[in-house]
Coordinates of C-alpha atoms and ligand atoms in Angstrom, one line a residue:
X1 CA -72.9 -29.8 43.7
X2 CA -74.9 -30.0 40.5
X3 CA -75.3 -26.9 38.4
X4 CA -78.5 -24.9 38.3
X5 CA -78.8 -25.2 34.5
X6 CA -81.7 -26.7 32.5
X7 CA -81.2 -30.2 31.3
X8 CA -82.7 -30.0 27.8
X9 CA -82.1 -33.0 25.5
X10 CA -80.2 -32.4 22.3
X11 CA -82.4 -34.1 19.6
X12 CA -82.8 -34.2 15.9
X13 CA -86.4 -33.2 16.4
X14 CA -85.1 -29.8 17.6
X15 CA -83.0 -29.4 14.5
X16 CA -86.0 -30.2 12.3
X17 CA -88.3 -27.8 14.1
X18 CA -85.7 -25.0 14.1
X19 CA -84.8 -25.4 10.4
X20 CA -88.3 -25.6 9.2
X21 CA -89.5 -22.5 11.0
X22 CA -86.6 -20.1 11.6
X23 CA -85.0 -21.1 8.3
X24 CA -88.3 -21.7 6.5
X25 CA -87.1 -19.8 3.4
X26 CA -83.9 -21.8 2.9
X27 CA -84.1 -24.3 0.1
X28 CA -83.0 -27.8 -1.0
X29 CA -82.4 -28.0 -4.7
X30 CA -82.2 -31.5 -6.2
X31 CA -80.5 -31.9 -9.6
X32 CA -82.9 -34.1 -11.6
X33 CA -83.3 -35.3 -15.2
X34 CA -86.2 -32.9 -15.6
X35 CA -84.1 -29.9 -14.2
X36 CA -83.6 -28.7 -10.6
X37 CA -86.4 -29.4 -8.1
X38 CA -86.5 -26.7 -5.4
X39 CA -88.3 -27.1 -2.0
X40 CA -88.1 -24.7 1.0
X41 CA -87.2 -26.0 4.4
X42 CA -90.8 -25.2 5.5
X43 CA -92.0 -27.6 2.8
X44 CA -89.4 -30.2 3.8
X45 CA -90.6 -29.9 7.4
X46 CA -94.2 -30.3 6.4
X47 CA -93.5 -33.3 4.2
X48 CA -91.3 -34.9 6.9
X49 CA -94.4 -34.6 9.2
X50 CA -96.5 -36.3 6.5
X51 CA -93.9 -39.0 6.1
X52 CA -93.8 -39.6 9.9
X53 CA -97.7 -40.0 10.0
X54 CA -97.5 -42.4 7.1
X55 CA -94.8 -44.5 8.7
X56 CA -96.6 -44.6 12.1
X57 CA -100.2 -44.9 11.0
X58 CA -100.0 -46.8 7.8
X59 CA -96.8 -48.9 8.1
X60 CA -96.9 -49.4 11.8
X61 CA -93.4 -48.0 12.7
X62 CA -93.1 -47.7 16.4
X63 CA -90.5 -47.4 19.1
X64 CA -87.0 -47.9 17.8
X65 CA -88.0 -49.7 14.6
X66 CA -85.4 -49.3 11.8
X67 CA -86.4 -47.4 8.7
X68 CA -83.8 -47.9 6.0
X69 CA -83.0 -45.7 3.0
X70 CA -81.5 -46.9 -0.3
X71 CA -81.2 -43.5 -1.9
X72 CA -79.1 -40.9 -3.6
X73 CA -78.6 -37.4 -2.1
X74 CA -81.9 -35.7 -2.8
X75 CA -84.9 -34.0 -1.1
X76 CA -86.8 -37.3 -0.4
X77 CA -83.7 -38.5 1.5
X78 CA -83.5 -35.3 3.4
X79 CA -87.1 -35.7 4.5
X80 CA -86.4 -39.2 5.8
X81 CA -83.2 -37.9 7.5
X82 CA -85.3 -35.5 9.6
X83 CA -88.6 -37.4 10.0
X84 CA -87.4 -40.9 11.1
X85 CA -85.1 -39.9 14.1
X86 CA -87.5 -37.1 15.1
X87 CA -90.4 -39.6 15.4
X88 CA -88.2 -41.7 17.7
X89 CA -87.4 -44.4 15.2
X90 CA -83.9 -45.2 13.8
X91 CA -82.9 -44.2 10.3
X92 CA -80.6 -46.8 8.7
X93 CA -78.8 -45.4 5.6
X94 CA -77.9 -48.2 3.2
X95 CA -74.9 -47.9 0.9
X96 CA -76.2 -48.5 -2.6
X97 CA -72.7 -49.4 -3.9
X98 CA -72.3 -52.4 -1.5
X99 CA -72.1 -55.9 -3.0
X100 CA -75.5 -57.5 -2.8
X101 CA -74.4 -60.0 -0.2
X102 CA -73.3 -57.2 2.2
X103 CA -76.5 -55.3 1.5
X104 CA -78.8 -58.1 2.4
X105 CA -76.5 -58.9 5.4
X106 CA -77.0 -55.4 6.9
X107 CA -80.7 -55.2 6.2
X108 CA -81.3 -58.5 8.0
X109 CA -78.8 -57.7 10.8
X110 CA -80.6 -54.4 11.5
X111 CA -84.0 -56.1 11.0
X112 CA -85.2 -53.1 9.0
X113 CA -89.0 -52.8 9.0
X114 CA -89.3 -50.4 6.0
X115 CA -87.0 -49.6 3.1
X116 CA -87.4 -46.3 1.3
X117 CA -85.8 -46.6 -2.1
X118 CA -85.3 -44.2 -5.0
X119 CA -87.1 -45.5 -8.1
X120 CA -83.8 -45.2 -10.0
X121 CA -82.1 -47.9 -7.7
X122 CA -85.0 -50.4 -7.6
X123 CA -82.9 -52.9 -9.6
X124 CA -80.5 -53.0 -6.7
X125 CA -83.2 -53.7 -4.2
X126 CA -84.9 -56.2 -6.5
X127 CA -81.6 -58.2 -6.7
X128 CA -81.4 -58.7 -3.0
X129 CA -85.1 -59.2 -2.2
X130 CA -85.0 -63.0 -2.2
X131 CA -82.3 -62.9 0.5
X132 CA -84.2 -60.5 2.8
X133 CA -85.7 -61.7 6.1
X134 CA -89.4 -61.4 6.7
X135 CA -88.7 -58.6 9.2
X136 CA -88.8 -56.3 6.2
X137 CA -92.5 -55.5 5.8
X138 CA -92.7 -52.5 3.5
X139 CA -90.9 -50.9 0.5
X140 CA -91.6 -47.2 -0.2
X141 CA -90.6 -46.1 -3.7
X142 CA -89.6 -42.4 -4.1
X143 CA -89.6 -41.1 -7.7
X144 CA -90.0 -42.8 -11.0
X145 CA -88.8 -46.4 -11.5
X146 CA -89.9 -49.8 -12.6
X147 CA -92.1 -51.1 -9.7
X148 CA -92.8 -54.4 -11.4
X149 CA -89.3 -55.4 -10.2
X150 CA -90.8 -55.7 -6.8
X151 CA -93.4 -58.2 -7.9
X152 CA -91.9 -61.0 -5.9
X153 CA -92.0 -59.1 -2.6
X154 CA -94.5 -60.4 0.0
X155 CA -94.8 -57.2 1.9
X156 CA -96.4 -53.9 1.0
X157 CA -95.2 -51.7 -1.8
X158 CA -96.0 -48.0 -1.7
X159 CA -95.4 -44.9 -3.7
X160 CA -93.8 -42.2 -1.5
X161 CA -95.8 -39.2 -2.7
X162 CA -99.1 -41.1 -2.7
X163 CA -98.3 -42.5 0.8
X164 CA -97.8 -39.1 2.4
X165 CA -100.5 -37.2 0.4
X166 CA -103.3 -35.7 2.5
X167 CA -101.7 -36.3 5.8
X168 CA -101.3 -33.6 8.5
X169 CA -98.3 -31.3 8.0
X170 CA -97.4 -31.2 11.6
X171 CA -96.4 -34.0 14.0
X172 CA -95.8 -34.5 17.7
X173 CA -92.1 -34.8 17.3
X174 CA -90.1 -36.6 20.0
X175 CA -88.3 -33.6 21.5
X176 CA -88.0 -34.9 25.0
X177 CA -86.6 -38.4 24.5
X178 CA -83.4 -39.4 26.1
X179 CA -80.7 -37.7 24.0
X180 CA -78.5 -40.8 24.3
X181 CA -81.1 -42.9 22.3
X182 CA -80.1 -44.1 18.8
X183 CA -81.1 -41.8 15.9
X184 CA -79.2 -43.1 12.9
X185 CA -77.5 -46.4 12.1
X186 CA -74.7 -46.5 9.6
X187 CA -72.5 -49.5 8.8
X188 CA -68.8 -49.2 8.0
X189 CA -67.8 -49.8 4.4
X190 CA -65.2 -52.2 5.7
X191 CA -63.4 -54.0 2.9
X192 CA -62.6 -57.1 5.1
X193 CA -65.2 -59.1 7.1
X194 CA -68.8 -58.1 7.6
X195 CA -69.7 -54.4 7.9
X196 CA -70.1 -53.1 11.5
X197 CA -73.0 -50.9 12.6
X198 CA -72.4 -47.6 14.3
X199 CA -75.5 -46.2 16.1
X200 CA -75.3 -42.4 16.3
X201 CA -77.3 -40.9 19.2
X202 CA -79.4 -37.7 19.0
X203 CA -76.8 -36.1 21.3
X204 CA -73.9 -37.1 19.1
X205 CA -75.5 -35.9 16.0
X206 CA -76.5 -32.6 17.6
X207 CA -73.1 -31.9 19.0
X208 CA -71.4 -32.9 15.8
X209 CA -73.6 -30.5 13.8
X210 CA -72.5 -27.7 16.1
X211 CA -68.9 -28.7 15.3
X212 CA -69.6 -28.7 11.6
X213 CA -71.0 -25.2 11.9
X214 CA -68.0 -23.7 13.8
X215 CA -65.9 -21.1 12.1
X216 CA -62.9 -23.4 11.5
X217 CA -65.0 -26.2 10.0
X218 CA -67.8 -25.7 7.4
X219 CA -69.0 -22.5 9.2
X220 CA -72.5 -22.7 7.5
X221 CA -74.8 -19.7 7.5
X222 CA -78.1 -19.0 5.7
X223 CA -75.9 -17.2 3.0
X224 CA -74.3 -20.6 2.1
X225 CA -75.4 -23.3 -0.3
X226 CA -73.8 -26.6 0.5
X227 CA -73.2 -29.3 -2.1
X228 CA -72.7 -32.6 -0.4
X229 CA -71.2 -34.9 -3.1
X230 CA -70.3 -37.3 -0.3
X231 CA -73.2 -39.7 -0.3
X232 CA -75.9 -39.5 2.5
X233 CA -75.2 -43.2 3.1
X234 CA -71.5 -42.4 3.9
X235 CA -71.4 -41.2 7.6
X236 CA -74.5 -39.0 7.2
X237 CA -72.9 -37.1 4.3
X238 CA -70.3 -35.9 6.9
X239 CA -73.1 -34.3 8.9
X240 CA -73.8 -31.7 6.2
X241 CA -77.6 -32.2 5.8
X242 CA -78.4 -32.0 9.6
X243 CA -75.9 -29.1 10.0
X244 CA -77.5 -27.2 7.1
X245 CA -80.9 -27.6 8.6
X246 CA -79.6 -26.3 11.9
X247 CA -77.8 -23.3 10.4
X248 CA -80.2 -22.5 7.6
X249 CA -77.6 -23.1 4.9
X250 CA -79.3 -24.1 1.6
X251 CA -78.5 -27.5 0.1
X252 CA -77.8 -28.5 -3.5
X253 CA -78.3 -32.3 -3.8
X254 CA -76.6 -34.0 -6.8
X255 CA -78.9 -37.1 -6.8
X256 CA -77.2 -39.6 -9.1
X257 CA -75.4 -37.1 -11.3
X258 CA -72.0 -37.5 -9.8
X259 CA -70.0 -37.5 -13.1
X260 CA -67.7 -34.6 -13.7
X261 CA -69.8 -32.9 -16.4
X262 CA -73.2 -32.7 -14.6
X263 CA -71.3 -31.7 -11.5
X264 CA -69.6 -28.8 -13.3
X265 CA -72.9 -27.8 -14.8
X266 CA -74.8 -27.8 -11.4
X267 CA -72.0 -25.8 -9.8
X268 CA -72.2 -23.2 -12.5
X269 CA -76.0 -23.1 -12.4
X270 CA -76.8 -23.2 -8.7
X271 CA -73.6 -21.6 -7.3
X272 CA -72.9 -23.5 -4.2
X273 CA -70.5 -21.9 -1.7
X274 CA -69.2 -25.1 0.0
X275 CA -68.8 -28.7 -1.2
X276 CA -67.3 -31.9 0.2
X277 CA -66.2 -35.3 -1.2
X278 CA -63.5 -37.9 -1.4
X279 CA -60.3 -37.1 -3.4
X280 CA -61.3 -39.3 -6.4
X281 CA -64.4 -37.2 -7.1
X282 CA -62.4 -34.0 -7.1
X283 CA -59.6 -35.3 -9.3
X284 CA -62.2 -36.4 -11.9
X285 CA -63.9 -33.0 -11.8
X286 CA -60.5 -31.1 -12.1
X287 CA -60.0 -32.3 -15.7
X288 CA -63.6 -31.3 -16.6
X289 CA -63.1 -27.8 -15.1
X290 CA -59.7 -27.4 -16.9
X291 CA -61.2 -28.3 -20.2
X292 CA -64.6 -26.6 -20.1
X293 CA -66.0 -23.1 -19.7
X294 CA -67.6 -23.3 -16.2
X295 CA -68.1 -20.8 -13.4
X296 CA -66.9 -22.1 -10.0
X297 CA -66.4 -18.6 -8.5
X298 CA -69.2 -19.2 -5.9
X299 CA -67.2 -21.9 -4.1
X300 CA -65.5 -20.5 -1.0
X301 CA -64.3 -23.9 0.2
X302 CA -64.1 -27.5 -0.9
X303 CA -63.6 -30.1 1.8
X304 CA -61.7 -33.2 0.8
X305 CA -61.4 -36.2 3.1
X306 CA -62.1 -39.8 3.4
X307 CA -58.7 -40.7 2.1
X308 CA -55.4 -38.8 1.8
X309 CA -55.8 -35.8 -0.5
X310 CA -52.7 -35.5 -2.7
X311 CA -51.1 -32.0 -2.1
X312 CA -50.8 -31.7 -5.9
X313 CA -54.6 -31.9 -6.2
X314 CA -55.1 -29.2 -3.6
X315 CA -52.6 -26.9 -5.3
X316 CA -54.2 -27.5 -8.7
X317 CA -57.6 -26.3 -7.4
X318 CA -55.9 -23.4 -5.6
X319 CA -53.8 -22.2 -8.5
X320 CA -55.9 -23.0 -11.6
X321 CA -59.4 -22.3 -10.2
X322 CA -58.9 -20.2 -7.1
X323 CA -60.8 -22.8 -5.0
X324 CA -59.6 -23.2 -1.5
X325 CA -59.4 -26.9 -0.6
X326 CA -59.5 -27.9 3.1
X327 CA -58.3 -31.3 4.1
X328 CA -60.2 -33.2 6.8
X329 CA -59.9 -36.6 8.5
X330 CA -62.6 -38.8 10.0
X331 CA -64.3 -42.2 9.9
X332 CA -67.7 -43.8 10.2
X333 CA -66.9 -44.4 13.9
X334 CA -66.2 -40.6 14.4
X335 CA -69.5 -39.2 12.9
X336 CA -67.1 -38.4 10.9
X337 CA -65.4 -35.1 11.8
X338 CA -62.2 -35.8 13.6
X339 CA -59.9 -33.1 12.3
X340 CA -59.9 -30.2 9.8
X341 CA -56.7 -28.7 8.4
X342 CA -57.2 -25.0 8.9
X343 CA -53.8 -23.3 9.2
X344 CA -52.9 -21.0 12.2
X345 CA -53.3 -17.3 11.7
X346 CA -50.8 -14.8 10.6
X347 CA -49.2 -16.9 7.9
X348 CA -48.6 -16.1 4.2
X349 CA -50.3 -18.4 1.7
X350 CA -47.0 -20.1 1.1
X351 CA -46.4 -20.7 4.9
X352 CA -49.9 -22.1 5.2
X353 CA -49.2 -25.1 3.0
X354 CA -47.3 -27.3 5.5
X355 CA -50.4 -27.1 7.7
X356 CA -53.0 -27.5 5.0
X357 CA -51.6 -30.8 3.7
X358 CA -51.8 -32.4 7.1
X359 CA -55.0 -34.3 8.1
X360 CA -55.7 -31.4 10.4
X361 CA -56.3 -30.1 13.8
X362 CA -58.4 -31.8 16.4
X363 CA -61.3 -29.8 18.0
X364 CA -61.6 -29.6 21.8
X365 CA -64.3 -32.3 21.7
X366 CA -62.0 -34.9 20.1
X367 CA -59.1 -36.1 22.3
X368 CA -56.3 -37.9 20.5
X369 CA -53.4 -40.1 21.5
X370 CA -50.7 -42.1 19.7
X371 CA -49.9 -45.7 20.7
X372 CA -46.6 -47.3 19.8
X373 CA -46.0 -50.9 18.8
X374 CA -45.5 -52.0 22.4
X375 CA -48.7 -50.2 23.7
X376 CA -46.7 -47.2 24.9
X377 CA -47.9 -43.6 24.5
X378 CA -45.9 -41.7 21.8
X379 CA -45.1 -38.0 22.2
X380 CA -46.9 -35.4 20.1
X381 CA -43.7 -34.1 18.6
X382 CA -44.5 -34.3 14.9
X383 CA -41.9 -37.1 14.5
X384 CA -42.9 -40.2 16.6
X385 CA -45.5 -42.3 14.8
X386 CA -48.1 -44.5 16.4
X387 CA -51.6 -45.8 16.0
X388 CA -54.2 -43.0 16.5
X389 CA -56.7 -43.5 19.2
X390 CA -59.6 -41.0 19.8
X391 CA -62.3 -40.3 22.4
X392 CA -65.1 -37.8 22.5
X393 CA -68.9 -37.2 22.5
X394 CA -69.4 -38.1 18.9
X395 CA -66.9 -41.1 18.8
X396 CA -68.3 -44.7 18.8
X397 CA -67.8 -46.6 22.0
X398 CA -69.1 -49.9 20.6
X399 CA -70.8 -51.4 17.6
X400 CA -74.4 -52.4 17.2
X401 CA -74.8 -56.0 18.0
X402 CA -78.0 -56.7 15.9
X403 CA -81.7 -56.5 16.8
X404 CA -82.2 -57.4 20.4
X405 CA -78.5 -58.0 21.0
X406 CA -76.0 -56.2 23.3
X407 CA -73.5 -53.8 21.6
X408 CA -70.1 -55.4 20.8
X409 CA -66.7 -54.0 21.6
X410 CA -64.0 -55.9 19.8
X411 CA -60.5 -55.6 21.5
X412 CA -58.8 -54.6 18.2
X413 CA -61.3 -51.7 17.8
X414 CA -61.5 -50.3 21.4
X415 CA -58.8 -50.0 24.1
X416 CA -59.4 -51.2 27.6
X417 CA -60.1 -47.7 28.8
X418 CA -62.7 -47.1 26.0
X419 CA -60.8 -45.2 23.3
X420 CA -61.5 -46.0 19.7
X421 CA -58.5 -47.6 17.9
X422 CA -58.7 -46.0 14.5
X423 CA -56.3 -48.3 12.7
X424 CA -54.6 -45.2 11.3
X425 CA -50.9 -44.6 11.8
X426 CA -49.4 -41.1 12.0
X427 CA -47.8 -38.3 14.0
X428 CA -49.2 -35.3 15.9
X429 CA -47.3 -32.1 16.3
X430 CA -47.1 -30.3 19.7
X431 CA -49.7 -27.8 18.4
X432 CA -52.1 -30.6 17.5
X433 CA -51.8 -31.3 13.7
X434 CA -52.3 -34.9 12.7
X435 CA -50.3 -36.3 9.8
X436 CA -51.3 -39.8 8.7
X437 CA -48.7 -42.0 7.2
X438 CA -50.9 -44.9 6.5
X439 CA -53.6 -47.3 7.5
X440 CA -51.9 -49.8 9.9
X441 CA -52.8 -52.6 7.4
X442 CA -51.4 -50.7 4.4
X443 CA -48.0 -49.7 5.8
X444 CA -45.2 -51.4 3.9
X445 CA -42.9 -53.2 6.3
X446 CA -39.6 -53.4 4.5
X447 CA -36.6 -55.0 6.4
X448 CA -37.7 -53.6 9.8
X449 CA -38.4 -50.1 8.5
X450 CA -41.9 -48.7 7.6
X451 CA -42.6 -47.2 4.2
X452 CA -45.7 -45.0 3.9
X453 CA -47.7 -46.0 0.9
X454 CA -49.5 -42.6 1.1
X455 CA -46.3 -40.6 0.8
X456 CA -45.3 -42.5 -2.3
X457 CA -48.8 -42.0 -3.8
X458 CA -48.8 -38.3 -3.1
X459 CA -45.4 -37.9 -4.7
X460 CA -46.4 -39.8 -7.8
X461 CA -49.6 -38.0 -8.2
X462 CA -47.6 -34.8 -8.2
X463 CA -46.3 -35.8 -11.7
X464 CA -48.4 -33.9 -14.3
X465 CA -49.0 -37.0 -16.4
X466 CA -50.2 -39.2 -13.6
X467 CA -54.0 -39.3 -13.0
X468 CA -53.9 -41.7 -10.1
X469 CA -51.4 -43.8 -8.3
X470 CA -51.9 -46.5 -5.6
X471 CA -49.0 -48.2 -3.8
X472 CA -49.4 -51.5 -1.9
X473 CA -47.1 -53.8 0.0
X474 CA -46.2 -57.1 -1.8
X475 CA -44.2 -60.0 -0.4
X476 CA -40.4 -59.8 -1.0
X477 CA -37.9 -62.6 -0.2
X478 CA -35.2 -60.3 1.0
X479 CA -37.1 -57.5 2.7
X480 CA -40.3 -59.1 3.8
X481 CA -42.4 -56.6 2.0
X482 CA -41.6 -54.0 -0.8
X483 CA -43.8 -51.4 -2.4
X484 CA -45.6 -52.1 -5.7
X485 CA -46.6 -48.9 -7.6
X486 CA -49.7 -49.0 -9.8
X487 CA -50.2 -46.0 -12.0
X488 CA -53.0 -44.6 -14.1
X489 CA -51.6 -42.2 -16.8
X490 CA -53.6 -39.2 -18.1
X491 CA -54.8 -39.5 -21.7
X492 CA -52.0 -38.7 -24.2
X493 CA -49.3 -39.2 -21.5
X494 CA -45.8 -39.9 -22.9
X495 CA -44.0 -40.6 -19.6
X496 CA -42.5 -44.0 -19.2
X497 CA -42.0 -45.9 -15.9
X498 CA -38.3 -44.9 -15.8
X499 CA -39.2 -41.3 -15.9
X500 CA -41.7 -41.8 -13.1
X501 CA -39.2 -43.6 -11.0
X502 CA -36.6 -40.8 -11.6
X503 CA -39.3 -38.2 -10.7
X504 CA -39.9 -40.1 -7.4
X505 CA -36.2 -40.4 -6.7
X506 CA -36.0 -36.7 -6.5
X507 CA -38.6 -36.6 -3.7
X508 CA -38.3 -39.9 -1.8
X509 CA -35.4 -41.6 0.0
X510 CA -33.8 -44.1 -2.3
X511 CA -34.4 -47.2 -0.1
X512 CA -38.1 -46.5 -0.3
X513 CA -38.4 -46.4 -4.1
X514 CA -40.5 -49.2 -5.5
X515 CA -38.8 -51.7 -7.8
X516 CA -42.1 -53.1 -9.0
X517 CA -44.3 -51.0 -11.2
X518 CA -47.5 -51.5 -13.2
X519 CA -49.4 -49.2 -15.5
X520 CA -53.2 -49.9 -15.0
X521 CA -56.3 -48.5 -16.6
X522 CA -57.9 -47.6 -13.3
X523 CA -57.4 -48.0 -9.6
X524 CA -60.1 -50.3 -8.1
X525 CA -62.3 -48.3 -5.7
X526 CA -64.3 -49.3 -2.6
X527 CA -68.1 -48.6 -2.3
X528 CA -67.3 -45.1 -1.1
X529 CA -64.7 -44.2 -3.7
X530 CA -61.5 -45.0 -1.9
X531 CA -58.6 -47.0 -3.4
X532 CA -59.3 -50.6 -2.7
X533 CA -55.8 -51.9 -1.9
X534 CA -57.1 -55.4 -1.0
X535 CA -58.1 -55.9 -4.6
X536 CA -54.7 -54.6 -5.9
X537 CA -52.9 -57.0 -3.6
X538 CA -55.1 -59.9 -4.8
X539 CA -54.5 -59.0 -8.5
X540 CA -50.8 -59.0 -7.9
X541 CA -50.9 -62.3 -6.0
X542 CA -53.0 -63.9 -8.9
X543 CA -50.4 -62.6 -11.4
X544 CA -53.0 -60.5 -13.2
X545 CA -50.9 -57.3 -13.4
X546 CA -48.3 -56.6 -16.0
X547 CA -45.5 -55.8 -13.6
X548 CA -42.1 -54.3 -14.7
X549 CA -39.1 -54.4 -12.4
X550 CA -36.9 -51.3 -12.3
X551 CA -33.7 -51.0 -10.3
X552 CA -31.1 -48.3 -9.9
X553 CA -29.9 -46.9 -13.3
Ligands
AMP1 P1 -64.7 -44.6 6.5 O1 -65.2 -45.2 7.8 O2 -65.2 -45.4 5.3 O3 -65.1 -43.2 6.4 O4 -63.1 -44.7 6.5 C1 -62.4 -44.1 7.5 C2 -60.9 -44.2 7.1 O5 -60.6 -43.4 6.0 C3 -60.0 -43.6 8.2 O6 -59.7 -44.5 9.2 C4 -58.7 -43.3 7.3 O7 -58.0 -44.5 7.1 C5 -59.3 -42.9 6.0 N1 -59.3 -41.4 5.9 C6 -60.3 -40.6 6.1 N2 -59.9 -39.3 5.9 C7 -58.6 -39.3 5.6 C8 -57.7 -38.3 5.2 N3 -57.9 -37.1 5.2 N4 -56.4 -38.8 5.0 C9 -56.1 -40.1 5.0 N5 -57.0 -41.1 5.3 C10 -58.2 -40.7 5.6

């Protein structure tokens, strides 16, 4: 029999209404050139309503039209985050670090009707305008910028504040739409092939927000201030903006000031309690905090995910700044929260480390399994490795096929029974902790054995004079593949490659030690700040690296 419970749709509109009324006093602070700009959630709700009126009445947005954003993390972007899905349209967050070819591909693939753009990124939009399809009808510019750059655009160009001025501050939000309808479209930042679109539903966003707000995750309350350094175009800033509006946590938005110095200054001035970003951001900030006189005592937790966080980085924050780092794993296709590395109870800080350096524990809503090379299920015993597959209410079941097209389900991304193939390889313990050893495509296959590039990188980054280290597979006549270590030294470092190799030899089995080494100025990064191993492999193949060969002493 069916239950006797109400069937109320879970929608972004409900999050907007709740946040702007019950949490009317909570604030979003945007770090700007002119100083911090503060708005209450009541104001954000009112301005979101004005934006929705403008989009519908002036720009003709109806049904599931796509409204794209090309924006930093700021109050304007938050208004669009709430208004667009709540009026029933689809918010499409554009990654402003994508190469222009990919940017124009996804705007055209999604057939975006409107793009809302920060004035400070107008040059990026101007560069792709000639390649955009006529489905794009309007550009809305938020904040100061050189509008003459849009002179060649045939559609309408509007100023955000002028467009929304004098419109009603309430709106008949779509609270009762089917919760399975699309709310937000986000493309993967895939480094190979065209990006693929993931369409989050109202339901998936709502449930994911509730997960973000649980005690073992971000656990937001109105006493918190969250600093999402992770961009709002990267998997909804890991769900933080919507979750903050749901829980009443205040937001500190860094806009384009993502360099270590302004970040340290905004943390000192606005006193966020929680922050989140990829490891490269936190390793840059660490040097600034070590050198300067900043107050980071407000931070109760910093969440690091998006790529493997070197344990040495977590320990440095812990020991030198008293900041608790939590490691998390996820991907665009998983909204992104998959797992969160909170340790079990009753342990000493020392005993917690083996749990904290894993990728984390899966919540009830995310089921996980490991699949071996022959398609067999691998045990969750902390030893047997396999490709991770996941399933759950905020996990993608297909990709967006393009305007008017059916969704697509490539076989290499989805199993026959509908689980997402993550492309990540790792182990899971009996008590549910995931440890990733690699991306399937980054594993080094040496003479029939697998070497984890991540393990080598983590060990190398534990050397005090190493700023960054990326390890990739390169072809080897004898073994098929062998590791190549590329290393960025800290300023003033005196360590040579032999010393680094000896350091690694104390921590890693000798057959896994790289023979090929290169000191590099920086590790190439993807559009979301991860190591771009494809570029390193290509530089090696093109003989562009100064590679030294080191054998046993
Ligand atoms: P994206 O869709 O750009 O967020 O990329 C998702 C991929 O990032 C995952 O499939 C993993 O390969 C990687 N990733 C995310 N979090 C972690 C983590 N904590 N440790 C290692 N890799 C991670």
